[in-house]
Amino acid sequence: MKNAKWMLPVTLMLLSGLMAAQTLTHSSVVARVPFKFMVNNKIMQAGDLIVKRLGADPNILAIGNFDARQTVLVQIDRTAGQSAAGETVLTFNHYGSRYFLESIRIEGSEWTYSLPRTKAEAELLSQNVVGSQTMLLASLR
């Protein structure tokens, strides 16, 4: 009987996690990025960006700009937040004229998909360069 009390909350948590994972599984995140940026130590050109999960591994994303004929594979970390995102958002760290894709949040999901810091961004941080964040709205397709 004691275990029965916990089965419903645990089941709901597992289902919500699966639903969040399905969001990126069956959809692509699409955004128009008006500046060049770095991801996985590669420079991506400005333009229409498409982010989707690659294969069965939930921790590998393909980030592509088809107009520039660029695709980068990146291993991500997923962390659960306190609440579901209200919008699909790409977050960039911005230092002067240099942009670095930091994370992706998907509308309706509590997960944040964080990308690893590039060598260039780590170098800027070690030099105490002041940065800011830029957020771009995206959509699901």
Backbone as JSON Lines, residues from 0, in Angstrom:
{"i":0,"aa":"M","n":[0.82,-1.19,0.0],"ca":[0.0,0.0,0.0],"c":[0.86,1.26,0.0]}
{"i":1,"aa":"K","n":[1.98,1.23,0.77],"ca":[2.87,2.39,0.8],"c":[3.42,2.69,-0.6]}
{"i":2,"aa":"N","n":[3.8,1.66,-1.3],"ca":[4.37,1.84,-2.64],"c":[3.33,2.34,-3.63]}
{"i":3,"aa":"A","n":[2.08,2.0,-3.43],"ca":[1.03,2.43,-4.35],"c":[0.86,3.95,-4.36]}
{"i":4,"aa":"K","n":[1.13,4.61,-3.22],"ca":[1.03,6.07,-3.15],"c":[2.04,6.74,-4.07]}
{"i":5,"aa":"W","n":[3.17,6.12,-4.24],"ca":[4.25,6.73,-5.02],"c":[4.19,6.38,-6.5]}
{"i":6,"aa":"M","n":[3.42,5.37,-6.85],"ca":[3.41,4.92,-8.24],"c":[2.85,5.98,-9.19]}
{"i":7,"aa":"L","n":[1.78,6.65,-8.81],"ca":[1.18,7.67,-9.68],"c":[2.14,8.84,-9.91]}
{"i":8,"aa":"P","n":[2.73,9.45,-8.86],"ca":[3.66,10.56,-9.12],"c":[4.88,10.14,-9.94]}
{"i":9,"aa":"V","n":[5.42,8.96,-9.66],"ca":[6.59,8.49,-10.42],"c":[6.21,8.25,-11.87]}
{"i":10,"aa":"T","n":[5.05,7.65,-12.1],"ca":[4.6,7.41,-13.48],"c":[4.4,8.72,-14.22]}
{"i":11,"aa":"L","n":[3.79,9.7,-13.56],"ca":[3.58,11.0,-14.2],"c":[4.91,11.67,-14.54]}
{"i":12,"aa":"M","n":[5.89,11.58,-13.65],"ca":[7.2,12.17,-13.92],"c":[7.85,11.5,-15.13]}
{"i":13,"aa":"L","n":[7.79,10.17,-15.17],"ca":[8.38,9.45,-16.3],"c":[7.69,9.81,-17.61]}
{"i":14,"aa":"L","n":[6.37,9.87,-17.59],"ca":[5.64,10.23,-18.81],"c":[5.95,11.64,-19.26]}
{"i":15,"aa":"S","n":[6.06,12.59,-18.32],"ca":[6.38,13.96,-18.73],"c":[7.78,14.02,-19.32]}
{"i":16,"aa":"G","n":[8.71,13.24,-18.77],"ca":[10.06,13.19,-19.33],"c":[10.06,12.61,-20.73]}
{"i":17,"aa":"L","n":[9.27,11.56,-20.93],"ca":[9.18,10.97,-22.26],"c":[8.54,11.92,-23.25]}
{"i":18,"aa":"M","n":[7.51,12.65,-22.81],"ca":[6.85,13.61,-23.7],"c":[7.81,14.73,-24.07]}
{"i":19,"aa":"A","n":[8.62,15.19,-23.14],"ca":[9.59,16.24,-23.43],"c":[10.63,15.72,-24.41]}
{"i":20,"aa":"A","n":[11.07,14.48,-24.22],"ca":[12.05,13.91,-25.14],"c":[11.45,13.76,-26.53]}
{"i":21,"aa":"Q","n":[10.16,13.41,-26.6],"ca":[9.5,13.25,-27.89],"c":[9.4,14.57,-28.64]}
{"i":22,"aa":"T","n":[9.36,15.69,-27.93],"ca":[9.23,16.99,-28.58],"c":[10.33,17.2,-29.59]}
{"i":23,"aa":"L","n":[11.56,16.91,-29.21],"ca":[12.68,17.1,-30.13],"c":[12.87,15.88,-31.03]}
{"i":24,"aa":"T","n":[12.31,14.73,-30.64],"ca":[12.45,13.52,-31.44],"c":[11.7,13.65,-32.77]}
{"i":25,"aa":"H","n":[10.48,14.14,-32.72],"ca":[9.65,14.17,-33.92],"c":[9.56,15.54,-34.56]}
{"i":26,"aa":"S","n":[10.25,16.51,-33.99],"ca":[10.18,17.87,-34.5],"c":[11.58,18.42,-34.74]}
{"i":27,"aa":"S","n":[11.63,19.48,-35.49],"ca":[12.86,20.23,-35.68],"c":[12.64,21.64,-35.15]}
{"i":28,"aa":"V","n":[13.68,22.21,-34.58],"ca":[13.64,23.6,-34.15],"c":[14.17,24.42,-35.32]}
{"i":29,"aa":"V","n":[13.42,25.44,-35.71],"ca":[13.79,26.27,-36.85],"c":[13.84,27.73,-36.4]}
{"i":30,"aa":"A","n":[14.93,28.42,-36.79],"ca":[15.07,29.84,-36.44],"c":[15.89,30.55,-37.51]}
{"i":31,"aa":"R","n":[15.6,31.83,-37.68],"ca":[16.42,32.67,-38.56],"c":[17.42,33.39,-37.66]}
{"i":32,"aa":"V","n":[18.7,33.08,-37.86],"ca":[19.77,33.67,-37.04],"c":[20.45,34.75,-37.88]}
{"i":33,"aa":"P","n":[20.41,36.02,-37.43],"ca":[20.93,37.12,-38.24],"c":[22.43,37.39,-38.08]}
{"i":34,"aa":"F","n":[23.16,36.48,-37.44],"ca":[24.59,36.69,-37.22],"c":[25.33,35.35,-37.29]}
{"i":35,"aa":"K","n":[26.63,35.4,-37.55],"ca":[27.47,34.21,-37.49],"c":[27.64,33.83,-36.03]}
{"i":36,"aa":"F","n":[27.78,32.54,-35.76],"ca":[27.98,32.09,-34.39],"c":[28.8,30.81,-34.39]}
{"i":37,"aa":"M","n":[29.32,30.49,-33.22],"ca":[30.11,29.27,-33.08],"c":[29.33,28.21,-32.31]}
{"i":38,"aa":"V","n":[29.51,26.98,-32.74],"ca":[28.98,25.82,-32.05],"c":[29.94,24.66,-32.31]}
{"i":39,"aa":"N","n":[30.33,23.96,-31.26],"ca":[31.23,22.81,-31.39],"c":[32.52,23.18,-32.13]}
{"i":40,"aa":"N","n":[33.05,24.35,-31.83],"ca":[34.3,24.88,-32.41],"c":[34.23,25.11,-33.92]}
{"i":41,"aa":"K","n":[33.03,25.26,-34.44],"ca":[32.82,25.57,-35.86],"c":[32.03,26.86,-35.98]}
{"i":42,"aa":"I","n":[32.34,27.65,-37.0],"ca":[31.59,28.88,-37.26],"c":[30.44,28.55,-38.19]}
{"i":43,"aa":"M","n":[29.24,28.89,-37.74],"ca":[28.03,28.71,-38.54],"c":[27.65,30.06,-39.13]}
{"i":44,"aa":"Q","n":[27.26,30.07,-40.39],"ca":[26.87,31.3,-41.07],"c":[25.47,31.75,-40.64]}
{"i":45,"aa":"A","n":[25.22,33.03,-40.77],"ca":[23.88,33.56,-40.52],"c":[22.91,32.94,-41.52]}
{"i":46,"aa":"G","n":[21.66,32.8,-41.1],"ca":[20.65,32.25,-41.99],"c":[19.65,31.39,-41.25]}
{"i":47,"aa":"D","n":[18.95,30.57,-42.01],"ca":[17.93,29.7,-41.43],"c":[18.59,28.48,-40.8]}
{"i":48,"aa":"L","n":[18.38,28.33,-39.52],"ca":[19.0,27.27,-38.73],"c":[17.97,26.19,-38.45]}
{"i":49,"aa":"I","n":[18.36,24.93,-38.57],"ca":[17.51,23.81,-38.25],"c":[18.25,22.92,-37.25]}
{"i":50,"aa":"V","n":[17.58,22.63,-36.13],"ca":[18.15,21.77,-35.1],"c":[17.25,20.56,-34.94]}
{"i":51,"aa":"K","n":[17.84,19.37,-35.01],"ca":[17.05,18.16,-34.8],"c":[17.91,17.09,-34.16]}
{"i":52,"aa":"R","n":[17.23,16.16,-33.53],"ca":[17.93,15.06,-32.89],"c":[18.44,14.11,-33.96]}
{"i":53,"aa":"L","n":[19.6,13.56,-33.73],"ca":[20.2,12.66,-34.7],"c":[20.06,11.22,-34.22]}
{"i":54,"aa":"G","n":[19.3,10.44,-34.93],"ca":[19.15,9.03,-34.6],"c":[18.51,8.78,-33.25]}
{"i":55,"aa":"A","n":[18.88,7.68,-32.63],"ca":[18.26,7.25,-31.39],"c":[18.9,7.88,-30.16]}
{"i":56,"aa":"D","n":[20.08,8.46,-30.3],"ca":[20.76,9.05,-29.14],"c":[20.16,10.41,-28.82]}
{"i":57,"aa":"P","n":[19.53,10.56,-27.63],"ca":[18.89,11.83,-27.3],"c":[19.88,12.94,-26.97]}
{"i":58,"aa":"N","n":[21.16,12.62,-26.87],"ca":[22.17,13.61,-26.5],"c":[23.01,14.11,-27.68]}
{"i":59,"aa":"I","n":[22.64,13.74,-28.89],"ca":[23.34,14.22,-30.08],"c":[22.36,15.0,-30.95]}
{"i":60,"aa":"L","n":[22.72,16.25,-31.25],"ca":[21.89,17.08,-32.11],"c":[22.64,17.41,-33.39]}
{"i":61,"aa":"A","n":[21.89,17.53,-34.47],"ca":[22.42,18.01,-35.74],"c":[21.93,19.45,-35.9]}
{"i":62,"aa":"I","n":[22.86,20.37,-36.08],"ca":[22.54,21.78,-36.25],"c":[22.97,22.15,-37.66]}
{"i":63,"aa":"G","n":[22.02,22.57,-38.47],"ca":[22.34,22.81,-39.86],"c":[21.84,24.13,-40.4]}
{"i":64,"aa":"N","n":[22.57,24.62,-41.39],"ca":[22.19,25.79,-42.17],"c":[22.28,25.32,-43.62]}
{"i":65,"aa":"F","n":[21.13,24.97,-44.19],"ca":[21.15,24.35,-45.51],"c":[21.55,25.33,-46.61]}
{"i":66,"aa":"D","n":[21.22,26.61,-46.48],"ca":[21.64,27.59,-47.48],"c":[23.16,27.69,-47.55]}
{"i":67,"aa":"A","n":[23.82,27.61,-46.4],"ca":[25.28,27.68,-46.35],"c":[25.91,26.3,-46.48]}
{"i":68,"aa":"R","n":[25.08,25.27,-46.59],"ca":[25.55,23.88,-46.7],"c":[26.47,23.5,-45.54]}
{"i":69,"aa":"Q","n":[25.99,23.79,-44.33],"ca":[26.74,23.48,-43.12],"c":[25.89,22.62,-42.2]}
{"i":70,"aa":"T","n":[26.51,21.63,-41.6],"ca":[25.88,20.84,-40.55],"c":[26.94,20.5,-39.53]}
{"i":71,"aa":"V","n":[26.57,20.65,-38.27],"ca":[27.48,20.33,-37.17],"c":[26.75,19.38,-36.23]}
{"i":72,"aa":"L","n":[27.44,18.34,-35.79],"ca":[26.9,17.45,-34.78],"c":[27.45,17.89,-33.44]}
{"i":73,"aa":"V","n":[26.6,17.89,-32.43],"ca":[27.04,18.34,-31.11],"c":[26.41,17.47,-30.03]}
{"i":74,"aa":"Q","n":[27.22,17.13,-29.04],"ca":[26.71,16.39,-27.89],"c":[26.23,17.4,-26.86]}
{"i":75,"aa":"I","n":[25.03,17.18,-26.34],"ca":[24.41,18.14,-25.43],"c":[24.22,17.52,-24.05]}
{"i":76,"aa":"D","n":[23.98,18.4,-23.09],"ca":[23.55,17.99,-21.76],"c":[22.11,18.45,-21.6]}
{"i":77,"aa":"R","n":[21.28,17.6,-21.01],"ca":[19.89,17.97,-20.76],"c":[19.71,18.16,-19.26]}
{"i":78,"aa":"T","n":[19.12,19.29,-18.9],"ca":[18.81,19.53,-17.49],"c":[17.35,19.94,-17.37]}
{"i":79,"aa":"A","n":[16.71,19.44,-16.33],"ca":[15.3,19.76,-16.11],"c":[15.19,21.05,-15.32]}
{"i":80,"aa":"G","n":[14.26,21.91,-15.74],"ca":[14.01,23.16,-15.05],"c":[12.82,23.04,-14.12]}
{"i":81,"aa":"Q","n":[12.45,24.15,-13.53],"ca":[11.33,24.18,-12.61],"c":[9.98,24.15,-13.31]}
{"i":82,"aa":"S","n":[9.93,24.7,-14.52],"ca":[8.66,24.76,-15.23],"c":[8.89,24.62,-16.73]}
{"i":83,"aa":"A","n":[7.82,24.37,-17.45],"ca":[7.9,24.22,-18.9],"c":[8.13,25.58,-19.56]}
{"i":84,"aa":"A","n":[8.88,25.57,-20.63],"ca":[9.16,26.8,-21.37],"c":[7.9,27.29,-22.06]}
{"i":85,"aa":"G","n":[7.69,28.6,-22.06],"ca":[6.54,29.18,-22.72],"c":[6.74,29.33,-24.21]}
{"i":86,"aa":"E","n":[8.01,29.37,-24.65],"ca":[8.34,29.55,-26.07],"c":[9.59,28.74,-26.4]}
{"i":87,"aa":"T","n":[9.78,28.47,-27.66],"ca":[11.0,27.82,-28.11],"c":[12.03,28.92,-28.32]}
{"i":88,"aa":"V","n":[13.19,28.79,-27.63],"ca":[14.17,29.86,-27.6],"c":[15.59,29.3,-27.77]}
{"i":89,"aa":"L","n":[16.37,29.98,-28.59],"ca":[17.81,29.71,-28.69],"c":[18.52,30.8,-27.9]}
{"i":90,"aa":"T","n":[19.44,30.42,-27.03],"ca":[20.18,31.39,-26.23],"c":[21.63,31.4,-26.69]}
{"i":91,"aa":"F","n":[22.13,32.59,-27.0],"ca":[23.5,32.78,-27.44],"c":[24.26,33.62,-26.42]}
{"i":92,"aa":"N","n":[25.5,33.25,-26.13],"ca":[26.38,34.12,-25.36],"c":[27.05,35.04,-26.37]}
{"i":93,"aa":"H","n":[27.16,36.31,-26.02],"ca":[27.58,37.35,-26.96],"c":[28.74,38.14,-26.35]}
{"i":94,"aa":"Y","n":[29.88,38.16,-27.02],"ca":[31.06,38.91,-26.59],"c":[31.51,39.77,-27.76]}
{"i":95,"aa":"G","n":[31.27,41.07,-27.69],"ca":[31.61,41.94,-28.81],"c":[30.8,41.52,-30.02]}
{"i":96,"aa":"S","n":[31.5,41.15,-31.1],"ca":[30.8,40.72,-32.32],"c":[30.78,39.2,-32.46]}
{"i":97,"aa":"R","n":[31.15,38.49,-31.41],"ca":[31.2,37.02,-31.47],"c":[30.04,36.42,-30.69]}
{"i":98,"aa":"Y","n":[29.37,35.45,-31.31],"ca":[28.22,34.78,-30.71],"c":[28.51,33.29,-30.58]}
{"i":99,"aa":"F","n":[28.01,32.7,-29.5],"ca":[28.19,31.27,-29.23],"c":[26.85,30.7,-28.8]}
{"i":100,"aa":"L","n":[26.38,29.65,-29.49],"ca":[25.12,29.02,-29.11],"c":[25.32,28.31,-27.78]}
{"i":101,"aa":"E","n":[24.52,28.72,-26.78],"ca":[24.67,28.16,-25.44],"c":[23.63,27.09,-25.13]}
{"i":102,"aa":"S","n":[22.35,27.37,-25.44],"ca":[21.31,26.42,-25.07],"c":[20.07,26.57,-25.93]}
{"i":103,"aa":"I","n":[19.2,25.56,-25.82],"ca":[17.93,25.52,-26.55],"c":[16.85,25.11,-25.56]}
{"i":104,"aa":"R","n":[15.76,25.86,-25.54],"ca":[14.57,25.5,-24.75],"c":[13.43,25.31,-25.73]}
{"i":105,"aa":"I","n":[12.61,24.31,-25.47],"ca":[11.51,24.0,-26.37],"c":[10.18,24.24,-25.66]}
{"i":106,"aa":"E","n":[9.29,24.93,-26.35],"ca":[7.98,25.25,-25.79],"c":[7.28,24.01,-25.26]}
{"i":107,"aa":"G","n":[6.78,24.11,-24.04],"ca":[6.05,23.01,-23.43],"c":[6.93,21.99,-22.73]}
{"i":108,"aa":"S","n":[8.25,22.13,-22.86],"ca":[9.18,21.19,-22.24],"c":[9.91,21.86,-21.09]}
{"i":109,"aa":"E","n":[10.18,21.11,-20.05],"ca":[10.94,21.67,-18.93],"c":[12.45,21.47,-19.11]}
{"i":110,"aa":"W","n":[12.84,20.8,-20.17],"ca":[14.26,20.51,-20.42],"c":[14.97,21.69,-21.07]}
{"i":111,"aa":"T","n":[16.21,21.89,-20.65],"ca":[17.12,22.82,-21.32],"c":[18.21,21.97,-21.94]}
{"i":112,"aa":"Y","n":[18.45,22.16,-23.23],"ca":[19.5,21.45,-23.95],"c":[20.72,22.38,-24.0]}
{"i":113,"aa":"S","n":[21.74,22.06,-23.21],"ca":[22.93,22.92,-23.12],"c":[24.04,22.38,-23.99]}
{"i":114,"aa":"L","n":[24.69,23.28,-24.73],"ca":[25.78,22.91,-25.6],"c":[27.11,23.16,-24.9]}
{"i":115,"aa":"P","n":[28.14,22.38,-25.25],"ca":[29.43,22.6,-24.6],"c":[30.07,23.92,-25.03]}
{"i":116,"aa":"R","n":[30.83,24.5,-24.14],"ca":[31.53,25.75,-24.42],"c":[32.64,25.48,-25.45]}
{"i":117,"aa":"T","n":[32.78,26.36,-26.42],"ca":[33.84,26.21,-27.42],"c":[35.17,26.69,-26.85]}
{"i":118,"aa":"K","n":[36.25,26.33,-27.51],"ca":[37.58,26.78,-27.08],"c":[37.68,28.31,-27.14]}
{"i":119,"aa":"A","n":[37.11,28.89,-28.18],"ca":[37.18,30.35,-28.34],"c":[36.42,31.06,-27.21]}
{"i":120,"aa":"E","n":[35.28,30.53,-26.82],"ca":[34.52,31.15,-25.74],"c":[35.25,30.98,-24.4]}
{"i":121,"aa":"A","n":[35.83,29.82,-24.18],"ca":[36.6,29.59,-22.95],"c":[37.78,30.56,-22.87]}
{"i":122,"aa":"E","n":[38.4,30.81,-24.01],"ca":[39.52,31.76,-24.06],"c":[39.05,33.18,-23.72]}
{"i":123,"aa":"L","n":[37.92,33.59,-24.27],"ca":[37.37,34.92,-23.97],"c":[37.03,35.04,-22.47]}
{"i":124,"aa":"L","n":[36.47,33.99,-21.91],"ca":[36.13,34.0,-20.49],"c":[37.38,34.07,-19.61]}
{"i":125,"aa":"S","n":[38.44,33.37,-20.03],"ca":[39.67,33.41,-19.24],"c":[40.32,34.79,-19.27]}
{"i":126,"aa":"Q","n":[40.0,35.58,-20.3],"ca":[40.51,36.95,-20.4],"c":[39.56,37.96,-19.75]}
{"i":127,"aa":"N","n":[38.54,37.45,-19.07],"ca":[37.55,38.28,-18.37],"c":[36.81,39.25,-19.29]}
{"i":128,"aa":"V","n":[36.58,38.84,-20.53],"ca":[35.81,39.65,-21.47],"c":[34.35,39.65,-21.01]}
{"i":129,"aa":"V","n":[33.76,40.82,-20.94],"ca":[32.37,40.94,-20.5],"c":[31.44,40.51,-21.63]}
{"i":130,"aa":"G","n":[30.49,39.68,-21.28],"ca":[29.55,39.19,-22.28],"c":[28.12,39.45,-21.87]}
{"i":131,"aa":"S","n":[27.23,39.12,-22.77],"ca":[25.8,39.21,-22.5],"c":[25.12,38.04,-23.19]}
{"i":132,"aa":"Q","n":[23.81,37.95,-23.02],"ca":[23.07,36.89,-23.69],"c":[22.08,37.48,-24.67]}
{"i":133,"aa":"T","n":[21.92,36.78,-25.78],"ca":[20.94,37.14,-26.8],"c":[20.03,35.94,-26.97]}
{"i":134,"aa":"M","n":[18.73,36.18,-26.92],"ca":[17.76,35.11,-27.09],"c":[16.98,35.31,-28.38]}
{"i":135,"aa":"L","n":[16.86,34.25,-29.16],"ca":[16.09,34.31,-30.4],"c":[14.92,33.34,-30.32]}
{"i":136,"aa":"L","n":[13.76,33.81,-30.71],"ca":[12.6,32.92,-30.77],"c":[12.73,31.98,-31.96]}
{"i":137,"aa":"A","n":[12.29,30.77,-31.76],"ca":[12.33,29.76,-32.81],"c":[10.96,29.11,-32.88]}
{"i":138,"aa":"S","n":[10.79,28.2,-33.81],"ca":[9.53,27.47,-33.91],"c":[9.81,25.99,-34.11]}
{"i":139,"aa":"L","n":[8.8,25.19,-33.87],"ca":[8.89,23.74,-34.08],"c":[8.24,23.4,-35.41]}
{"i":140,"aa":"R","n":[8.85,22.49,-36.11],"ca":[8.28,21.98,-37.37],"c":[8.18,20.49,-37.32]}
